[in-house]
PDB file of C-alpha atoms and ligand atoms in Angstrom:
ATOM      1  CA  UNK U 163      18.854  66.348  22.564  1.00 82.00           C
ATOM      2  CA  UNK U 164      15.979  67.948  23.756  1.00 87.00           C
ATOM      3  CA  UNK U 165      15.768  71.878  22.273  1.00 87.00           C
ATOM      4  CA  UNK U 166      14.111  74.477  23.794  1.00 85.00           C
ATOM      5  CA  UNK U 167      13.000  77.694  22.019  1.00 85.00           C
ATOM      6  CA  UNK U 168      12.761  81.366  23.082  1.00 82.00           C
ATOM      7  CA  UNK U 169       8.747  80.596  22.392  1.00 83.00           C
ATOM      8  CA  UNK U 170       8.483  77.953  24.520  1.00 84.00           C
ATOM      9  CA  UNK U 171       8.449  75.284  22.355  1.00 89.00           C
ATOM     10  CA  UNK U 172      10.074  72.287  23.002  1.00 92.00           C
ATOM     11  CA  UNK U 173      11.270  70.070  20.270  1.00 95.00           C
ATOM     12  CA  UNK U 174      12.190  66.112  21.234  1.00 96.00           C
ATOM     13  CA  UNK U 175      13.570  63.283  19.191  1.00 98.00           C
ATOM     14  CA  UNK U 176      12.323  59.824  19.661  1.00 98.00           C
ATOM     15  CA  UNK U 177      14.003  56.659  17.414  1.00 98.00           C
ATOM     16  CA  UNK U 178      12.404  53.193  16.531  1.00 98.00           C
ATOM     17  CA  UNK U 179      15.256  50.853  16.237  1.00 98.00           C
ATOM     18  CA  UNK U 180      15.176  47.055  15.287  1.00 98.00           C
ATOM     19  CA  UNK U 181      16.170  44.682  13.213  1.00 98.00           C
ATOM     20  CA  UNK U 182      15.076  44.766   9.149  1.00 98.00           C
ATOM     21  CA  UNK U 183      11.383  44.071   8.729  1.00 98.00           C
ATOM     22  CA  UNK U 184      10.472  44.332  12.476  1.00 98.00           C
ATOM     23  CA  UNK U 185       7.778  46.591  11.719  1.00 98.00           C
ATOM     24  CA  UNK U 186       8.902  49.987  12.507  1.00 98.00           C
ATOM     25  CA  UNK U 187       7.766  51.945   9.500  1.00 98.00           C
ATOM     26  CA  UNK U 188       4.597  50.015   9.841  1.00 98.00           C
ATOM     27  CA  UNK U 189       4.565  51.193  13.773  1.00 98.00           C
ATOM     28  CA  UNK U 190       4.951  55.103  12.371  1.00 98.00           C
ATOM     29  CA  UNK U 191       2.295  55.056   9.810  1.00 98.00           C
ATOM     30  CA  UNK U 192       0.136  53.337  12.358  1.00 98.00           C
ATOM     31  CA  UNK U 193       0.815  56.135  14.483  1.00 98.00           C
ATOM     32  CA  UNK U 194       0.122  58.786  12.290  1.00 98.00           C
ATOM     33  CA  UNK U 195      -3.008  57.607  10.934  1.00 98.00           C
ATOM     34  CA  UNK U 196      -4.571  56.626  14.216  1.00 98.00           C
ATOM     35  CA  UNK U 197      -3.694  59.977  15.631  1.00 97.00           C
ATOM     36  CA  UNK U 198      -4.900  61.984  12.511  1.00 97.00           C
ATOM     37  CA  UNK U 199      -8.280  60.121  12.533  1.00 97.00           C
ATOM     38  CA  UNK U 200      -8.746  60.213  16.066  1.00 97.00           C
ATOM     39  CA  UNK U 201      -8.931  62.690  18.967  1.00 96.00           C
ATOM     40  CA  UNK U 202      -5.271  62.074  20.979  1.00 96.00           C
ATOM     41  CA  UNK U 203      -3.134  63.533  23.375  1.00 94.00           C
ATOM     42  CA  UNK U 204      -0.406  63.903  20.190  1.00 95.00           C
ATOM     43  CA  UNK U 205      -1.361  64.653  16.376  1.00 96.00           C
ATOM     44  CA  UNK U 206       0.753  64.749  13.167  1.00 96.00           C
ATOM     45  CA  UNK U 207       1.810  68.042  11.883  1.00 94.00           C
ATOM     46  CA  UNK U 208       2.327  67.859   7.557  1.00 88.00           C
ATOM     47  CA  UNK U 209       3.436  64.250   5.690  1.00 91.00           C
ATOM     48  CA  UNK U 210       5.171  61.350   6.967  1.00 95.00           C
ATOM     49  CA  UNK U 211       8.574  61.755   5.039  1.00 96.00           C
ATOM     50  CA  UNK U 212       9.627  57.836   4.145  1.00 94.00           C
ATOM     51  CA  UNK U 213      12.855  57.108   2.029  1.00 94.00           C
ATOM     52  CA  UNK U 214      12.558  53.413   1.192  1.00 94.00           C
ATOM     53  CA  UNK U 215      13.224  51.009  -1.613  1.00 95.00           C
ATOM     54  CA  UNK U 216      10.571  49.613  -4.263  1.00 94.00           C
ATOM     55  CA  UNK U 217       9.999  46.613  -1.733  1.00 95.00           C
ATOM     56  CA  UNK U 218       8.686  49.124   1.123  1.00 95.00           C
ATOM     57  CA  UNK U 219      12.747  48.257   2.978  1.00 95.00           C
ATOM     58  CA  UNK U 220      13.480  51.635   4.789  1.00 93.00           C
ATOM     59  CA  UNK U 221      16.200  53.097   2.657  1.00 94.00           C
ATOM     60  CA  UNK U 222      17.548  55.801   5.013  1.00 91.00           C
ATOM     61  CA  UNK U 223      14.892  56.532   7.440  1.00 93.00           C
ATOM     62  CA  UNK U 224      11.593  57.781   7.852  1.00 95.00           C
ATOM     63  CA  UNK U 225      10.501  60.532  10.325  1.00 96.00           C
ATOM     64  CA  UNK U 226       7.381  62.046  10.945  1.00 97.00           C
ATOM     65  CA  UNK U 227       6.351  65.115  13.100  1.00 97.00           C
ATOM     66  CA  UNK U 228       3.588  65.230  15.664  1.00 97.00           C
ATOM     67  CA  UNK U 229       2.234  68.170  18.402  1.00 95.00           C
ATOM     68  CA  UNK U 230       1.079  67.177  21.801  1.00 94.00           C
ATOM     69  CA  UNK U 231      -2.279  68.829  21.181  1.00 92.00           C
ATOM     70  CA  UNK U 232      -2.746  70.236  25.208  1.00 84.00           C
ATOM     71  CA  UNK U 233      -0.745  73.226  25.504  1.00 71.00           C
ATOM     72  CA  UNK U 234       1.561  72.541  28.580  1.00 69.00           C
ATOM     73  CA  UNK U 235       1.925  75.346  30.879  1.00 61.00           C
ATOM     74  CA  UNK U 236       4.983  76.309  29.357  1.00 60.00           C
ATOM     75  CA  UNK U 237       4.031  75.996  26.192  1.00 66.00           C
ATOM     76  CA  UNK U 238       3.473  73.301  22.844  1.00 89.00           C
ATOM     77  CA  UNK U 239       5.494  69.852  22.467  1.00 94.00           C
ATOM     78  CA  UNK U 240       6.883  68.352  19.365  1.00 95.00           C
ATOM     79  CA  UNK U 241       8.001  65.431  18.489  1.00 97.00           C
ATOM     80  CA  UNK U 242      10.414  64.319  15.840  1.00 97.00           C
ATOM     81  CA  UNK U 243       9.723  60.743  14.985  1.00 98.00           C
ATOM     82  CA  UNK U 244      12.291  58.883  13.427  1.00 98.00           C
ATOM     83  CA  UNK U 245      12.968  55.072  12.372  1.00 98.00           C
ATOM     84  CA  UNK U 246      16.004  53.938  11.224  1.00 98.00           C
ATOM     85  CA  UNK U 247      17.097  51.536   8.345  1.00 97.00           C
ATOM     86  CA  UNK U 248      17.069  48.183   9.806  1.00 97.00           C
ATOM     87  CA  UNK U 249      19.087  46.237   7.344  1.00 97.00           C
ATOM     88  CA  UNK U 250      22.598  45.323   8.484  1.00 96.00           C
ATOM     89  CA  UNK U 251      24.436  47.133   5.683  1.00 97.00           C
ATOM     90  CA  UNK U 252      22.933  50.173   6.911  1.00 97.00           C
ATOM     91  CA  UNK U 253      24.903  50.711   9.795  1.00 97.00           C
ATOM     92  CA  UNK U 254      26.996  53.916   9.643  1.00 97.00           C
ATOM     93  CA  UNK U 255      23.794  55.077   8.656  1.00 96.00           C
ATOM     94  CA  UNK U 256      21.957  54.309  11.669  1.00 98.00           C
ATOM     95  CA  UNK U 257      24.735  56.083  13.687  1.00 97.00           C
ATOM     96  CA  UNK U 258      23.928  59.287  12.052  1.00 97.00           C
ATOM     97  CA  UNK U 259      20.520  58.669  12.182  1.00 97.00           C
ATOM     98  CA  UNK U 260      20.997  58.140  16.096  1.00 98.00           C
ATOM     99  CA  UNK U 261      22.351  61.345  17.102  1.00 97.00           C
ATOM    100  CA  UNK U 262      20.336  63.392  19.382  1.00 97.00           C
ATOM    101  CA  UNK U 263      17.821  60.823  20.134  1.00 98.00           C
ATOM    102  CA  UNK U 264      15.956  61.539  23.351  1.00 98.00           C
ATOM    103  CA  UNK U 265      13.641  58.412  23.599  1.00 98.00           C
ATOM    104  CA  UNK U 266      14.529  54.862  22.159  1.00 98.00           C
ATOM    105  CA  UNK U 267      11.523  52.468  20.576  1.00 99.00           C
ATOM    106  CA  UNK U 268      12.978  49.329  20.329  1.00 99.00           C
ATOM    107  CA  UNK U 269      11.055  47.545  17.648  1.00 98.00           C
ATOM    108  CA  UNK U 270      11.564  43.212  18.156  1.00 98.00           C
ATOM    109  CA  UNK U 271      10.186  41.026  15.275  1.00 98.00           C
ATOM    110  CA  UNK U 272       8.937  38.611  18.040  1.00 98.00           C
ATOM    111  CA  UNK U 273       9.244  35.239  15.227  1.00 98.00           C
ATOM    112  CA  UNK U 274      11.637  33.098  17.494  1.00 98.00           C
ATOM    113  CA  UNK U 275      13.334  32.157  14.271  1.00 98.00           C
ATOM    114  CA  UNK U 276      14.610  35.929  14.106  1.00 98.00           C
ATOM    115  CA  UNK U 277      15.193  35.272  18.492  1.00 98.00           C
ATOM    116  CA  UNK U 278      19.471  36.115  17.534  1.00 98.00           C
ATOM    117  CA  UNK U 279      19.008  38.865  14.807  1.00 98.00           C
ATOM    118  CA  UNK U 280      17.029  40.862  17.434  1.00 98.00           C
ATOM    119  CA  UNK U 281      20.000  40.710  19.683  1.00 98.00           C
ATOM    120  CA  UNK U 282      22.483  41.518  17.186  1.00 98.00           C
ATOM    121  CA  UNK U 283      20.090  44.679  16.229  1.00 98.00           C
ATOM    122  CA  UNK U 284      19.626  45.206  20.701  1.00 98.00           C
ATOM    123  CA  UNK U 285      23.384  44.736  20.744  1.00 98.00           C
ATOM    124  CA  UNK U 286      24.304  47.618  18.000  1.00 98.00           C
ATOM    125  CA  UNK U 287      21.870  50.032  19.521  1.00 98.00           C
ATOM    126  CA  UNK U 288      24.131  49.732  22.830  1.00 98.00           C
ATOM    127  CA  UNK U 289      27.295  50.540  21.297  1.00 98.00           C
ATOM    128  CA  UNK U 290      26.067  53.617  19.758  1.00 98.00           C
ATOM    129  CA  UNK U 291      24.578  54.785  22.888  1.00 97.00           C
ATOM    130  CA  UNK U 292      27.380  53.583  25.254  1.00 95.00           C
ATOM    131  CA  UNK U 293      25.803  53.087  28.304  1.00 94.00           C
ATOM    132  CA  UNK U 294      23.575  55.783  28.287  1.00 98.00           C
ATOM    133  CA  UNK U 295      20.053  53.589  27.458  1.00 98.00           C
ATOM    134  CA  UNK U 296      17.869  54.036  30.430  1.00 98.00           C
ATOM    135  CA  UNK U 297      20.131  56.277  32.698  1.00 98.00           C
ATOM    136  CA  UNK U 298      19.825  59.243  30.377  1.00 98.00           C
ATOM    137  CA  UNK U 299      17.894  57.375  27.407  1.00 98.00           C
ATOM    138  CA  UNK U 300      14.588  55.927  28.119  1.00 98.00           C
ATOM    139  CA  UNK U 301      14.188  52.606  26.866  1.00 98.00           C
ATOM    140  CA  UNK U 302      11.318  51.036  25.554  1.00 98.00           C
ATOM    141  CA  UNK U 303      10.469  47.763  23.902  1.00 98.00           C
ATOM    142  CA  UNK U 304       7.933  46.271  21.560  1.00 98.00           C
ATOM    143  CA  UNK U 305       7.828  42.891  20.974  1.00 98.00           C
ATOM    144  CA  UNK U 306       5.722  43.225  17.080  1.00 98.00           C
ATOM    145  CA  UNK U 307       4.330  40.925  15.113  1.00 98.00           C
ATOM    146  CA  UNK U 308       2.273  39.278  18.342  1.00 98.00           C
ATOM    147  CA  UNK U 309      -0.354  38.606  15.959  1.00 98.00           C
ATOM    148  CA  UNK U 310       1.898  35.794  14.244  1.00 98.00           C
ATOM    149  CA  UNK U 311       2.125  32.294  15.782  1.00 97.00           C
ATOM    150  CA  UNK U 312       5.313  30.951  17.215  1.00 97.00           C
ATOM    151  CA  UNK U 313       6.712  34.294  18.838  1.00 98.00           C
ATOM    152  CA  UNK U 314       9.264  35.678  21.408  1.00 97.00           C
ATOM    153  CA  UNK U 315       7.414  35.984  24.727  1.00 97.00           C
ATOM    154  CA  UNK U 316       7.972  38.515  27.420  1.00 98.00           C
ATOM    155  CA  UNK U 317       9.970  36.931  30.024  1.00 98.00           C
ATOM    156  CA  UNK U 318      12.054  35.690  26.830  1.00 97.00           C
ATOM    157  CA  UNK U 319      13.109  39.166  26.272  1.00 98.00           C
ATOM    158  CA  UNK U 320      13.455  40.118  29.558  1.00 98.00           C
ATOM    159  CA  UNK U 321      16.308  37.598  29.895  1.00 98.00           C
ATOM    160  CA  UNK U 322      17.894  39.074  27.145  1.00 98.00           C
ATOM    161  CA  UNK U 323      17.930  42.577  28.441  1.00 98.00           C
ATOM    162  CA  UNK U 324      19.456  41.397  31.904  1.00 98.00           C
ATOM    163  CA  UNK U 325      22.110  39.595  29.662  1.00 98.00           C
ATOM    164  CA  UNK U 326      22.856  42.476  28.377  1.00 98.00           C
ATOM    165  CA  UNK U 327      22.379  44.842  31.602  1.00 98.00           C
ATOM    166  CA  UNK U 328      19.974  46.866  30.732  1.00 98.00           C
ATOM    167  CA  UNK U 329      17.341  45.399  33.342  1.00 98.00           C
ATOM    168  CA  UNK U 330      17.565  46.545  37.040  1.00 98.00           C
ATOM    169  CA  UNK U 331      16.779  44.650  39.737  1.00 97.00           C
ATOM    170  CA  UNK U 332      14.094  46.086  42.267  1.00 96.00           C
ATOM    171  CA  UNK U 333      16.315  46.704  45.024  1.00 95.00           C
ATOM    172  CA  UNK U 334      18.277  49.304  42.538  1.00 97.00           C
ATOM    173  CA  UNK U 335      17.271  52.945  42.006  1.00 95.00           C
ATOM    174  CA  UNK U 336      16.951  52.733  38.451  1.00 97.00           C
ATOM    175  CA  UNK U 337      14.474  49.779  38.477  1.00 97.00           C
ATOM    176  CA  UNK U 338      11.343  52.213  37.901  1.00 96.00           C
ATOM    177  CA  UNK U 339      13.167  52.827  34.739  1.00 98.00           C
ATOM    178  CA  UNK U 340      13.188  49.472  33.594  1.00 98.00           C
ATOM    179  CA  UNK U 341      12.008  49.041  29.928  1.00 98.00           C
ATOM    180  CA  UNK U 342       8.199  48.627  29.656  1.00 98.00           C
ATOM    181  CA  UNK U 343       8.022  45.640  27.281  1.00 98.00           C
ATOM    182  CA  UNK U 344       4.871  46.078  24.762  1.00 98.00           C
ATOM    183  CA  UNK U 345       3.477  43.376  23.161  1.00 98.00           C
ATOM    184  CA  UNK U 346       2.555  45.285  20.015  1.00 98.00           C
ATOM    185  CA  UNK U 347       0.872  44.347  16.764  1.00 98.00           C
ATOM    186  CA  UNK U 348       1.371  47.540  14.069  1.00 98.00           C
ATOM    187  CA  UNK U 349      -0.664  46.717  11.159  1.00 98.00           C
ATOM    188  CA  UNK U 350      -3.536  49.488  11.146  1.00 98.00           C
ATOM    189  CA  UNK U 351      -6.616  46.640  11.291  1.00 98.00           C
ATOM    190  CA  UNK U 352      -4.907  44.729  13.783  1.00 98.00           C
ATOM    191  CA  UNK U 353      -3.164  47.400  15.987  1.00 98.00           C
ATOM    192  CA  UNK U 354      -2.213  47.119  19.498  1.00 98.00           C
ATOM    193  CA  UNK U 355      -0.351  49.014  21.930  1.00 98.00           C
ATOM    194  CA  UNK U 356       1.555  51.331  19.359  1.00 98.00           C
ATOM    195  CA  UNK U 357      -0.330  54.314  20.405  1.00 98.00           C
ATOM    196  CA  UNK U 358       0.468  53.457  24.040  1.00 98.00           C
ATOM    197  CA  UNK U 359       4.255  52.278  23.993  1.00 98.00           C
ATOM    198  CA  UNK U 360       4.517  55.660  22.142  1.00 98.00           C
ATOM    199  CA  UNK U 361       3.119  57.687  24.564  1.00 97.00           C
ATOM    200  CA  UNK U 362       4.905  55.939  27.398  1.00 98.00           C
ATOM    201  CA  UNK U 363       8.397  56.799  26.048  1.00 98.00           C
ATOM    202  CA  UNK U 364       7.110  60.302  24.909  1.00 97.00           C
ATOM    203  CA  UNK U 365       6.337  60.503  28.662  1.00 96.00           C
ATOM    204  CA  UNK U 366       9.594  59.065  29.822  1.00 97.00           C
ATOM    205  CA  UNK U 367      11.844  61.679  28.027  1.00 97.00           C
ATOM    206  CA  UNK U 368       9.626  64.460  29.709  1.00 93.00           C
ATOM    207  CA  UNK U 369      10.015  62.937  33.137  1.00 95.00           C
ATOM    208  CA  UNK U 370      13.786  62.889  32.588  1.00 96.00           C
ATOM    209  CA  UNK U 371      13.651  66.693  31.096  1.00 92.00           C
ATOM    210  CA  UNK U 372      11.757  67.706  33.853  1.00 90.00           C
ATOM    211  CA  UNK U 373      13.351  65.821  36.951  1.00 93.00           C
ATOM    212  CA  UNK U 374      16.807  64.776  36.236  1.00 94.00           C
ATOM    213  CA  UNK U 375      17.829  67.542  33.897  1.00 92.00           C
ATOM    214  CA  UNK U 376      18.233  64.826  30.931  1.00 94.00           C
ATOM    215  CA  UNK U 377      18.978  61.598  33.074  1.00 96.00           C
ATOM    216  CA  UNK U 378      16.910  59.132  34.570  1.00 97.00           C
ATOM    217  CA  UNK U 379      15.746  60.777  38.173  1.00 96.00           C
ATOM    218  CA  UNK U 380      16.595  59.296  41.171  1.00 94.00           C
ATOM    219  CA  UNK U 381      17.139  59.859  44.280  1.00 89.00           C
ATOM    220  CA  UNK U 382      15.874  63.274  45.541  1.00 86.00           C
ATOM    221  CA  UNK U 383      14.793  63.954  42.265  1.00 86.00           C
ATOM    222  CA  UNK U 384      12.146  61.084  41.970  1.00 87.00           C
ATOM    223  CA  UNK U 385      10.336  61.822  45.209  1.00 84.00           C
ATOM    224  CA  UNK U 386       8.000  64.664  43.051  1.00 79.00           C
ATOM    225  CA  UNK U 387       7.154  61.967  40.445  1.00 83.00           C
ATOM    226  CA  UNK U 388       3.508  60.693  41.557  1.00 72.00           C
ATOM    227  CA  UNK U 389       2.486  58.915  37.971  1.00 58.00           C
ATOM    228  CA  UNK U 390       3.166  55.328  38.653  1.00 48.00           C
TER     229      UNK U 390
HETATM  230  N1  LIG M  76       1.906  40.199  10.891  1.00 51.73           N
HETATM  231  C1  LIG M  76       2.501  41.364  11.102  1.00 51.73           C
HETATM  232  N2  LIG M  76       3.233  41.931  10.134  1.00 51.73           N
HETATM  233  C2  LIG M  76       3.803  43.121  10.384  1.00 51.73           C
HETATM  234  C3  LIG M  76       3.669  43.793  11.631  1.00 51.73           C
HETATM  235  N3  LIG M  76       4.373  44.940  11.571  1.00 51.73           N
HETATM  236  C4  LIG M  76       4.905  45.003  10.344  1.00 51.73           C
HETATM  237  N4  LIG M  76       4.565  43.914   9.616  1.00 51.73           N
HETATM  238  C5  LIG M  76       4.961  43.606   8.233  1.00 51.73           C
HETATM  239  O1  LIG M  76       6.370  43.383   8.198  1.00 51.73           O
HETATM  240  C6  LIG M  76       6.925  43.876   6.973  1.00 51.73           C
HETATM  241  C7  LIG M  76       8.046  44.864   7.261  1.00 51.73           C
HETATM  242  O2  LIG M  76       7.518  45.986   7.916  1.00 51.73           O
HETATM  243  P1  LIG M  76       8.273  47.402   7.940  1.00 51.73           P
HETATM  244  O3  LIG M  76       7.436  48.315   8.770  1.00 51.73           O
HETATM  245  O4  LIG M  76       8.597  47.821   6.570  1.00 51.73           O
HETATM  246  O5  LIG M  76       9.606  47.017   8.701  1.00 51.73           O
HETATM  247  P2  LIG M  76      10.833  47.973   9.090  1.00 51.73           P
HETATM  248  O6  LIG M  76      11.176  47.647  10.497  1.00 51.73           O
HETATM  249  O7  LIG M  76      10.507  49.387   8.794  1.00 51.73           O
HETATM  250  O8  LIG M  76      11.977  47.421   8.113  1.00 51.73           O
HETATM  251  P3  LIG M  76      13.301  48.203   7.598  1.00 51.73           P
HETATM  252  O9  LIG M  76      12.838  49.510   7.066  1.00 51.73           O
HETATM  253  O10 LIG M  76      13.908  47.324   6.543  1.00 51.73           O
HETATM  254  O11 LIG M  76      14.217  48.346   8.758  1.00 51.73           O
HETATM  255  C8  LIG M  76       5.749  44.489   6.198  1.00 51.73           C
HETATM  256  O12 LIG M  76       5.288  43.556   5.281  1.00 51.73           O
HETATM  257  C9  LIG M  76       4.708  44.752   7.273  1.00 51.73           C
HETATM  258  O13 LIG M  76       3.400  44.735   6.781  1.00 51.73           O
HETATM  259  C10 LIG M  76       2.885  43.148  12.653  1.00 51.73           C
HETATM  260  O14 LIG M  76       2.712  43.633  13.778  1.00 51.73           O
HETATM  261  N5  LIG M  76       2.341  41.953  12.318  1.00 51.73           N
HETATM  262 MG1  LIG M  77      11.384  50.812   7.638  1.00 51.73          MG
END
């Protein structure tokens, strides 16, 4: 849920989901220590705040706070970063952990071995949100771990979100929304796309602040948008 404050500051929640061990922590310290060391459009504000086990397992979640460093007309952006607890007993806690999420991250462990435990993870994340991924939740997808050999490819995953409708097809209004699918690597020395699939649902949740009043725009309300 996107807040607004009498300042004009503007407080939104984005949410890496995924499986156990996809790499989402890893995605979030990435993140923070890329942006910290180097000029960007975001940068963190204080600690990352990680609750995790002795074997580096997300415990209950992690979340981290960054600042869009250009002062937007109407004022300063913030971002509250969160990942949830991937293994499966952590469920109810992933519900809470959920709520008032603006901007989805979801985080694949692209090993083809782990091909059905993403979709159990994909199909979890679409019960909580009950339809609302991409029509008022921008979606977006990572497919981690590209580094390793024997992984998930894109048009694999792709089949997997039409089989579980959350693709549109190009003759539908909503197919601009579509989930860009990243093919990420998070570890620090090997990074790739984790400050851009970032930055692209950060963008996403502003578009559908600023032009469908929380929900994907279409329609009349997409004519205005000019970045794509
Ligand atoms: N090779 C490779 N390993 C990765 C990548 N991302 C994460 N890892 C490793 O995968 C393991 C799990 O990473 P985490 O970031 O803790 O995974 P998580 O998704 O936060 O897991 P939970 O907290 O249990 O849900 C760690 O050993 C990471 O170093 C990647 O892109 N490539
Ligand atoms: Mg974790």
């Amino acid at each position: 849920m996107v807040r607004y404050t009498a300042d004009h500051k503007v407080y939104i929640k984005i949410l890496y989901w995924g499986m156990a061990s996809s790499g989402k922590t890893t995605t979030v310290d990435t993140l923070y220590r890329y942006t910290k060391e180097n000029e960007k459009d975001i940068a963190p504000t204080g600690n990352l705040t990680k609750i995790s086990m002795a074997s580096g397992s997300t415990l209950y979640f992690d979340r981290g706070i960054f600042q869009s460093t250009k002062q937007k007309p109407r004022g300063q952006v913030f971002y509250h970063v969160y990942t949830v607890a991937g293994q499966r007993r952590f469920s109810p806690l992933r519900k809470k952990i959920f709520k008032g999420t603006d901007g989805v991250i979801f985080t694949v462990d692209s090993q083809t071995h782990l091909f059905e435990d993403n979709i159990e993870s994909l199909k979890e994340l679409k019960n909580i949100t009950r339809g609302k991924l991409i029509t008022e939740i921008p979606l977006i997808v990572m497919l981690n771990k590209q580094d390793l050999t024997e992984v998930i490819g894109e048009e694999d995953f792709k089949q997997v979100l039409k089989d579980e409708k959350l693709w549109y097809e190009p003759n539908d209004e909503y197919y601009r929304w579509n989930p860009i699918i990243y093919k990420t690597c998070a570890l620090y020395e090997k990074r790739k796309d984790v400050y851009r699939s970032f930055t692209e649902c950060a963008r996403r949740t502003g578009l559908y602040q600023i032009y469908g009043d929380g929900e994907a725009p279409i329609g009349d309300n997409a004519k205005d948008i000019r970045d794509f």
